[in-house]
Short mmCIF file of C-alpha atoms in Angstrom, two decimals:
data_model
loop_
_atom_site.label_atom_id
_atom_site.label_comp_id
_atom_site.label_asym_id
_atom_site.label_seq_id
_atom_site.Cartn_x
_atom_site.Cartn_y
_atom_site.Cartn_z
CA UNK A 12 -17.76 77.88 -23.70
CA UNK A 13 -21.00 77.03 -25.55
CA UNK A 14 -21.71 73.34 -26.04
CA UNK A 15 -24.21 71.55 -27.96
CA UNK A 16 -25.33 68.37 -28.36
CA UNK A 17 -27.39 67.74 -32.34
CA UNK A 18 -28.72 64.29 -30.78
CA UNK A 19 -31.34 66.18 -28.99
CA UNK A 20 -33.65 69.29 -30.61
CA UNK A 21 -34.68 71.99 -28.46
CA UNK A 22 -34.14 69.95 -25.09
CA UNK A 23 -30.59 69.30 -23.93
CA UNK A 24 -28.18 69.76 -20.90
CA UNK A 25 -25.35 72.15 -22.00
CA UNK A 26 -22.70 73.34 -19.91
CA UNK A 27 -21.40 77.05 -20.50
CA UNK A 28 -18.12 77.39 -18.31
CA UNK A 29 -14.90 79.06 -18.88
CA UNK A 30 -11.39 77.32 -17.70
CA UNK A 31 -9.92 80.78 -17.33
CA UNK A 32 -12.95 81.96 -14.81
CA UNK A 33 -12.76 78.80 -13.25
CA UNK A 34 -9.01 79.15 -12.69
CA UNK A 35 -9.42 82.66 -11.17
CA UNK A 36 -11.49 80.95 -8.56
CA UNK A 37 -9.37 78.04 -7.76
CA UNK A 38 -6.26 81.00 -7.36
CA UNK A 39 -8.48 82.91 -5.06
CA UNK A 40 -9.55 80.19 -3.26
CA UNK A 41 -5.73 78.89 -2.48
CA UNK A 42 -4.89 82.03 -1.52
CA UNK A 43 -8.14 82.28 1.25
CA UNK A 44 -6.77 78.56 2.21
CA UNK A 45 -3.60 79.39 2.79
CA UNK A 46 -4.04 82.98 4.95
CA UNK A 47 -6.73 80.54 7.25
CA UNK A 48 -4.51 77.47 7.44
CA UNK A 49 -6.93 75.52 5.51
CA UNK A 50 -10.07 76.28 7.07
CA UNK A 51 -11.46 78.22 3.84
CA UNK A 52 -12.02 74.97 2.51
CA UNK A 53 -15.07 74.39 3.00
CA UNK A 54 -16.00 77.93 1.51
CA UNK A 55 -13.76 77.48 -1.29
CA UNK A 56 -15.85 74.13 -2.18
CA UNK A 57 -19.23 75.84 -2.31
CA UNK A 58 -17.75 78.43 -4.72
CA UNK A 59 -16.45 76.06 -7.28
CA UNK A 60 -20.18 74.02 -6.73
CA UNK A 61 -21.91 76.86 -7.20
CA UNK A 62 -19.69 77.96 -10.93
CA UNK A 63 -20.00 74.70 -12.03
CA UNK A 64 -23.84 74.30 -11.43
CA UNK A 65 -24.64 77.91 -12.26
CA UNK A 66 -22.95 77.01 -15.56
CA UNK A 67 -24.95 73.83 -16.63
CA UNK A 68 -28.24 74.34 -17.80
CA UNK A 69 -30.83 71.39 -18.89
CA UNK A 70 -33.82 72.94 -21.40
CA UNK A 71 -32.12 76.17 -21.19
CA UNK A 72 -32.72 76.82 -17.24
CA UNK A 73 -29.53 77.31 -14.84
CA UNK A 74 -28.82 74.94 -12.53
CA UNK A 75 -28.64 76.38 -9.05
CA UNK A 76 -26.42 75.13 -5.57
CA UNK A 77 -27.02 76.57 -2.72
CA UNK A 78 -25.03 75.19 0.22
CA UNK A 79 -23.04 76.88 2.34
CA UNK A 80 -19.64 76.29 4.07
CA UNK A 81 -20.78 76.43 6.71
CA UNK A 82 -22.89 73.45 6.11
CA UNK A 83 -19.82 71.52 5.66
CA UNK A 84 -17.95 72.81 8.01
CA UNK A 85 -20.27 71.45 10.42
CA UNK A 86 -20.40 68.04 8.82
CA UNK A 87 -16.63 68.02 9.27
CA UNK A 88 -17.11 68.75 12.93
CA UNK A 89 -19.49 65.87 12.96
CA UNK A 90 -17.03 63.60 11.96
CA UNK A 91 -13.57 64.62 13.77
CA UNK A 92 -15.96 63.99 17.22
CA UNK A 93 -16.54 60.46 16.05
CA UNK A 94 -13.52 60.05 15.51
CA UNK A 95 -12.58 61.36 19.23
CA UNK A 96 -15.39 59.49 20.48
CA UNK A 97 -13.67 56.31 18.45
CA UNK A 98 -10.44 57.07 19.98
CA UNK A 99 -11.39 57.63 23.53
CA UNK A 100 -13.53 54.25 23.06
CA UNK A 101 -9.96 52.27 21.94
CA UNK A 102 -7.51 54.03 24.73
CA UNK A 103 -10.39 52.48 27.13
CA UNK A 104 -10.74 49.21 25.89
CA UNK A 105 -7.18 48.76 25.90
CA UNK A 106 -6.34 49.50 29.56
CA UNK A 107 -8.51 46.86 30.15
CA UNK A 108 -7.47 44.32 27.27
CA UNK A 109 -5.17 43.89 24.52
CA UNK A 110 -7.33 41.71 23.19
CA UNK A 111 -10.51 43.70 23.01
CA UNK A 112 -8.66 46.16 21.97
CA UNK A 113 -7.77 43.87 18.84
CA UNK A 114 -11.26 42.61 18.80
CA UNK A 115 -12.70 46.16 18.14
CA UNK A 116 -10.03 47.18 15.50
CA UNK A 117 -10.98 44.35 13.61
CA UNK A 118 -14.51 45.10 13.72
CA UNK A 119 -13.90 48.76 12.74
CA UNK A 120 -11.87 47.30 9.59
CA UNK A 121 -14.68 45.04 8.99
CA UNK A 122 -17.01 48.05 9.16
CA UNK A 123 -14.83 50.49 6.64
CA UNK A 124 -16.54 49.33 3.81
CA UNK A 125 -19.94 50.65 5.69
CA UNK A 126 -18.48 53.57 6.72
CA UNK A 127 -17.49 54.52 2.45
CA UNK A 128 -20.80 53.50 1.09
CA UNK A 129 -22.64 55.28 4.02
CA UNK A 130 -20.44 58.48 3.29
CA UNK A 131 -20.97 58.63 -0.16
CA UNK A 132 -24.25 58.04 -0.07
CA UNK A 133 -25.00 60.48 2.67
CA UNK A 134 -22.73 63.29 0.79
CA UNK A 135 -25.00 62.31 -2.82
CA UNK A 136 -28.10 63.08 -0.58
CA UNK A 137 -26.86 66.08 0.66
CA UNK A 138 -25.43 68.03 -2.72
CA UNK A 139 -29.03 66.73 -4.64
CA UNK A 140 -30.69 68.74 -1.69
CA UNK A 141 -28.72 71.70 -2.62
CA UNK A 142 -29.34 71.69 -5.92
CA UNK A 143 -32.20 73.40 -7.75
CA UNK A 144 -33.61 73.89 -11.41
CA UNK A 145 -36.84 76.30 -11.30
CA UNK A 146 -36.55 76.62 -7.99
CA UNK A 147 -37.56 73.25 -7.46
CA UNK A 148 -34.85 70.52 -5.34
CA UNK A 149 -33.61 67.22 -5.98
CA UNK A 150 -33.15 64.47 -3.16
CA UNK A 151 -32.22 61.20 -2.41
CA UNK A 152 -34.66 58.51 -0.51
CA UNK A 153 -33.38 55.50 1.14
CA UNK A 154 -30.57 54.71 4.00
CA UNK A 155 -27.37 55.79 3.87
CA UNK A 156 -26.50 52.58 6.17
CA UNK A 157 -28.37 50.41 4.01
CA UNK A 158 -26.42 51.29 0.92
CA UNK A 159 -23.14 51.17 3.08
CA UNK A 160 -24.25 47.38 4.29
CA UNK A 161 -24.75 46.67 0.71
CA UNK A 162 -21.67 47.78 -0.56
CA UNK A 163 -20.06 45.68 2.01
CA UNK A 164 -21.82 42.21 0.96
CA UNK A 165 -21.46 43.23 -2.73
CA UNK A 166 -17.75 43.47 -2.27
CA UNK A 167 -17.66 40.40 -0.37
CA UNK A 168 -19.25 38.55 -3.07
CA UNK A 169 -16.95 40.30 -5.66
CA UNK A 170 -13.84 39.22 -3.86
CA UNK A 171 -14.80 35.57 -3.56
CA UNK A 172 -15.76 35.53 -7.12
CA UNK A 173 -12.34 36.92 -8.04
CA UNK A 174 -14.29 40.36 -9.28
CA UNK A 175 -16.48 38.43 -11.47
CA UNK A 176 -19.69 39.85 -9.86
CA UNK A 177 -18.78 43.82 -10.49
CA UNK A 178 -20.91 44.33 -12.94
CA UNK A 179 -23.93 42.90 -10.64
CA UNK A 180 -22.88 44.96 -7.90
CA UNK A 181 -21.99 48.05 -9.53
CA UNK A 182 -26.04 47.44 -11.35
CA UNK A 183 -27.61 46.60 -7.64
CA UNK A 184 -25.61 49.83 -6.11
CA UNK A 185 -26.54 51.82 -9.06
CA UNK A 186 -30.46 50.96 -8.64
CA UNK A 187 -30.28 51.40 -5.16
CA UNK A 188 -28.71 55.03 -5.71
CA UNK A 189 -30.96 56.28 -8.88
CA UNK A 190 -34.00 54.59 -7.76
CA UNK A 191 -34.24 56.89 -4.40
CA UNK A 192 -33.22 59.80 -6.31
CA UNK A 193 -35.96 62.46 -7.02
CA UNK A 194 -36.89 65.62 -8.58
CA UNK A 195 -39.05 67.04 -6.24
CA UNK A 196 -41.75 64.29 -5.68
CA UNK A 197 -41.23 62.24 -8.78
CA UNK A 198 -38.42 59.86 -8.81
CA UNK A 199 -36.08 58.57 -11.49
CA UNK A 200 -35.85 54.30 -12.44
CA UNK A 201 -33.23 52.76 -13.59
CA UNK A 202 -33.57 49.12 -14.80
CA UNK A 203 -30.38 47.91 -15.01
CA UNK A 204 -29.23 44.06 -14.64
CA UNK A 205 -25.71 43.02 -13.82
CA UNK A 206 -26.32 40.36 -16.48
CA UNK A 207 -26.53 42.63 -19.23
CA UNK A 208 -23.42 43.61 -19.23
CA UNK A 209 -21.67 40.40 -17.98
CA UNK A 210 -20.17 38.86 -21.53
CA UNK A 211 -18.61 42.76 -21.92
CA UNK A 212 -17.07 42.64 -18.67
CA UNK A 213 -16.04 38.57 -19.09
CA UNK A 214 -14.26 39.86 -22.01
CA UNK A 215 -12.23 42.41 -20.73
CA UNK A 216 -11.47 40.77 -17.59
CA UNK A 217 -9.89 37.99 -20.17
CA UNK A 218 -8.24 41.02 -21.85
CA UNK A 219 -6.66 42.70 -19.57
CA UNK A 220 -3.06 41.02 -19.87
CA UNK A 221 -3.13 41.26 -23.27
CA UNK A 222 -4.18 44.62 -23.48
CA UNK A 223 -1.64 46.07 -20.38
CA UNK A 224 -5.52 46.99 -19.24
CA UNK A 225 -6.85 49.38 -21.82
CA UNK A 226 -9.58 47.24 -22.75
CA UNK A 227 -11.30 49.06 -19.45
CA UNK A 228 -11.43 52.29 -21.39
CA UNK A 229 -13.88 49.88 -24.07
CA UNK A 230 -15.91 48.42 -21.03
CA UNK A 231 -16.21 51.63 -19.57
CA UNK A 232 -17.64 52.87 -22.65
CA UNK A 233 -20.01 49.75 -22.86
CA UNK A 234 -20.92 50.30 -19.07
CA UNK A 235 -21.98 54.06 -19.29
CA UNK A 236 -23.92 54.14 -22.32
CA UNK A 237 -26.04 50.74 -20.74
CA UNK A 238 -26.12 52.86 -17.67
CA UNK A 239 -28.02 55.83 -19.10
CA UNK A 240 -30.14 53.56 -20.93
CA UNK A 241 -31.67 52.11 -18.45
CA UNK A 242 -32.50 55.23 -16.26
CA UNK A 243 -35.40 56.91 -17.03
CA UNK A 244 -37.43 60.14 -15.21
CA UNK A 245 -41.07 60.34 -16.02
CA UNK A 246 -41.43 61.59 -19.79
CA UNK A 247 -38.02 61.37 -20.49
CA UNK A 248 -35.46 58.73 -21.33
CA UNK A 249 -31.57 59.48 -21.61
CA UNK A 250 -28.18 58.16 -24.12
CA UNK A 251 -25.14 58.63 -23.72
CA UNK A 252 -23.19 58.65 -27.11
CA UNK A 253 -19.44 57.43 -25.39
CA UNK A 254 -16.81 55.48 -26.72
CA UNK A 255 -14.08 53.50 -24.95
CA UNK A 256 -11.94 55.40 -28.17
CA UNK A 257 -12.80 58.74 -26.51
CA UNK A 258 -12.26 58.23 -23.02
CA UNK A 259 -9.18 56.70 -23.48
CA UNK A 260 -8.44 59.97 -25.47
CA UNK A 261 -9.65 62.64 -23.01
CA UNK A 262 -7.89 60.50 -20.09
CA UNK A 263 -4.46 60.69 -22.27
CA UNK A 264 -4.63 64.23 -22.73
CA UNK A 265 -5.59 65.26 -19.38
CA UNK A 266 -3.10 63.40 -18.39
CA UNK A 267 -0.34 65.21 -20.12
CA UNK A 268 -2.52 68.63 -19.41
CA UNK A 269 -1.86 68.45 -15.88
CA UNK A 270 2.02 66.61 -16.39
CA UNK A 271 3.22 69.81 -18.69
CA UNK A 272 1.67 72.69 -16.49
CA UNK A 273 2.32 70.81 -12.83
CA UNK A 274 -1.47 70.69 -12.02
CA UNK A 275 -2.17 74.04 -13.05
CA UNK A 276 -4.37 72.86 -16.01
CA UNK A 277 -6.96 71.40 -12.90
CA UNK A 278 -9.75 73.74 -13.27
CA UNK A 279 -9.84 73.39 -17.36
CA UNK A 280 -9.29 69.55 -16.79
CA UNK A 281 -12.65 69.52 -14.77
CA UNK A 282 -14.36 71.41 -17.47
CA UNK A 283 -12.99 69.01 -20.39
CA UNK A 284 -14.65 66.31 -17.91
CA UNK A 285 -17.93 67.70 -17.69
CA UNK A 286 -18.25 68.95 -21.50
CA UNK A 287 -17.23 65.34 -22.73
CA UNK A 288 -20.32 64.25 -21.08
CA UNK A 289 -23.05 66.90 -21.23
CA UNK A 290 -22.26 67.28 -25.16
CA UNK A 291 -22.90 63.54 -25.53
CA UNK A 292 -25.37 63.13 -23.32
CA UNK A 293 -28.98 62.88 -24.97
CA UNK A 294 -32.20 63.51 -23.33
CA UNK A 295 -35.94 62.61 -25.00
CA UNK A 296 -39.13 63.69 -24.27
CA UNK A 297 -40.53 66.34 -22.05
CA UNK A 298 -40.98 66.88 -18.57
CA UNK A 299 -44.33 67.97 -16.89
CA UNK A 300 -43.03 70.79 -14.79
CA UNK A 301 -46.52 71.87 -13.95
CA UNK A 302 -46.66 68.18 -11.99
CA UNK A 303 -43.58 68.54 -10.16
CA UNK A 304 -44.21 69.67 -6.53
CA UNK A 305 -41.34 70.55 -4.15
CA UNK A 306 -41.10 68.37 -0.78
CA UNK A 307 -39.94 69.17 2.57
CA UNK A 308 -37.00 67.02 2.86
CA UNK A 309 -33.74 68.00 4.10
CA UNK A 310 -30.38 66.38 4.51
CA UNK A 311 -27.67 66.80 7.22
CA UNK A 312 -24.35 67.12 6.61
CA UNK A 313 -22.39 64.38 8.28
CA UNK A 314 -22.17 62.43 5.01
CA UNK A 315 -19.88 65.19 3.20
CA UNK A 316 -17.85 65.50 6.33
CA UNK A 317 -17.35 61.71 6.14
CA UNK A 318 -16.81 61.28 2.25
CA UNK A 319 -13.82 64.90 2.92
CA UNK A 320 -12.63 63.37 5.90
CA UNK A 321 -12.04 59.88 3.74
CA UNK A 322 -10.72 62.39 1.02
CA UNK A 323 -13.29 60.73 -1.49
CA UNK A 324 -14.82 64.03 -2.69
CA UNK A 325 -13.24 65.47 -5.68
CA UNK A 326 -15.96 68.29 -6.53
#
């Protein structure tokens, strides 16, 4: 499906894919996942990364992906022998005491938190690694652990404040994240503040009763378009044309998509998703591809096997 976007002339991110080829993959791939008991998942994730990036294109060059599942397959192995490691580590501790026992559950629950933003983080670092446009890769700077310890305090913060500090730690989290991301040497900014967008999330936090909770759909809105603001890549600056009207629409009929055809309408759900953002997603200036040099870094793969084991990956 051909998208455009008239905010932007000449220089836009456009994303060309078909439901029905999409579907045809996401058949083939159940059927693969069923005959190996599963194990084809891995392979059958790569294949519906590498549609969906092979079908976006940003000044009229083709994204590219290429990780393998074997990649993350090995990722996954990663993480079901820390888990082993985790269990043999409880059975010991307690046959010698209950109570350390306790003592070490509590500081694993303590730790979940960690574990998510460490995951996710890790599993962002690895897919911008795999991804190319001219040939050149994306990445993601920083520690994994770091962001994971973040998220942790953040949260901690947000709880005691009875959620009144989201919007300051979904800005710190978000700066953290875009901040180390790159395109091959040259990094993105983002200058978000949490206060910024405080009144707008006040409000609907007031609202929410009164609105059975809908008024998210409007701060959502709000929150995304300050979002791409405020991030910027050198020579170009970014809007994002969203409503909370619209969202709230596309949610609704997704909804009832997936209801009427018992989950069959997935694959053109996804696709709805990604056009409602590249068509209203803007993009000014120009980038200096001649000044773009490709770096050496790599990424493992124990972050995707953490963020599948946790089931928090939906693409």
């Amino acid at each position: 499906m051909q998208t455009a976007n008239p905010a932007v002339g000449g220089q836009r991110v456009q994303h060309h894919g078909s439901g029905g080829e999409l579907f045809v993959i996401y058949l083939i791939n159940m059927l693969l996942k069923a005959i190996t008991l599963g194990i084809y998942h891995f392979w059958a994730k790569v294949r519906v990364r590498r549609y969906l990036w092979s079908q976006t294109s940003f000044d009229g060059e083709r994204f590219e992906y290429d990780g393998t599942g074997g990649e993350l397959f090995m990722g996954f192995l990663k993480v079901v022998g820390l888990y082993l490691l985790l269990f043999i580590v409880f059975s010991v501790a307690g046959m010698v005491s209950s109570g350390l026992q306790a003592l070490l559950f509590g500081a694993l629950y303590m730790a979940f938190p960690v574990l998510i933003g460490a995951g996710l983080y890790s599993a962002q670092r690895y897919r911008l690694s795999r991804t190319r446009l001219r040939g050149v890769r994306f990445g993601l700077d920083g520690s994994a652990w770091r962001y994971g310890w973040s998220m942790l305090g953040y949260g901690i913060i947000t709880l005691l404040t009875l959620g009144l500090y989201k919007p300051f730690m979904d800005m710190h989290l978000a700066r953290q994240m875009y901040a180390a991301t790159r395109y091959g040497g040259e990094h993105f900014d983002f200058q978000g503040q949490g206060g910024d967008l405080f009144k707008s999330f006040l409000l609907a936090w007031l609202l929410t009763l009164p609105t059975l909770g809908l008024i998210w759909f409007w701060y959502l809105g709000v929150s995304m378009r300050y979002t791409a603001e405020k991030l910027s890549f050198p020579g170009l600056s970014f809007r994002l044309d969203v409503s909370g009207g619209a969202f709230f629409m596309l949610w609704l009929t997704n909804i009832l998509l997936l209801m009427f055809t018992l989950g069959l309408a997935f694959p053109w759900v996804l696709l709805r998703n990604m056009h409602f953002i590249t068509r209203r997603l803007a993009v000014e200036g120009q980038v200096n591809y001649a000044a773009i040099q490709q770096t050496a870094a790599e990424a493992n793969t124990t972050g995707e096997g953490l963020v599948d084991a946790l089931d928090l990956g939906a693409i």
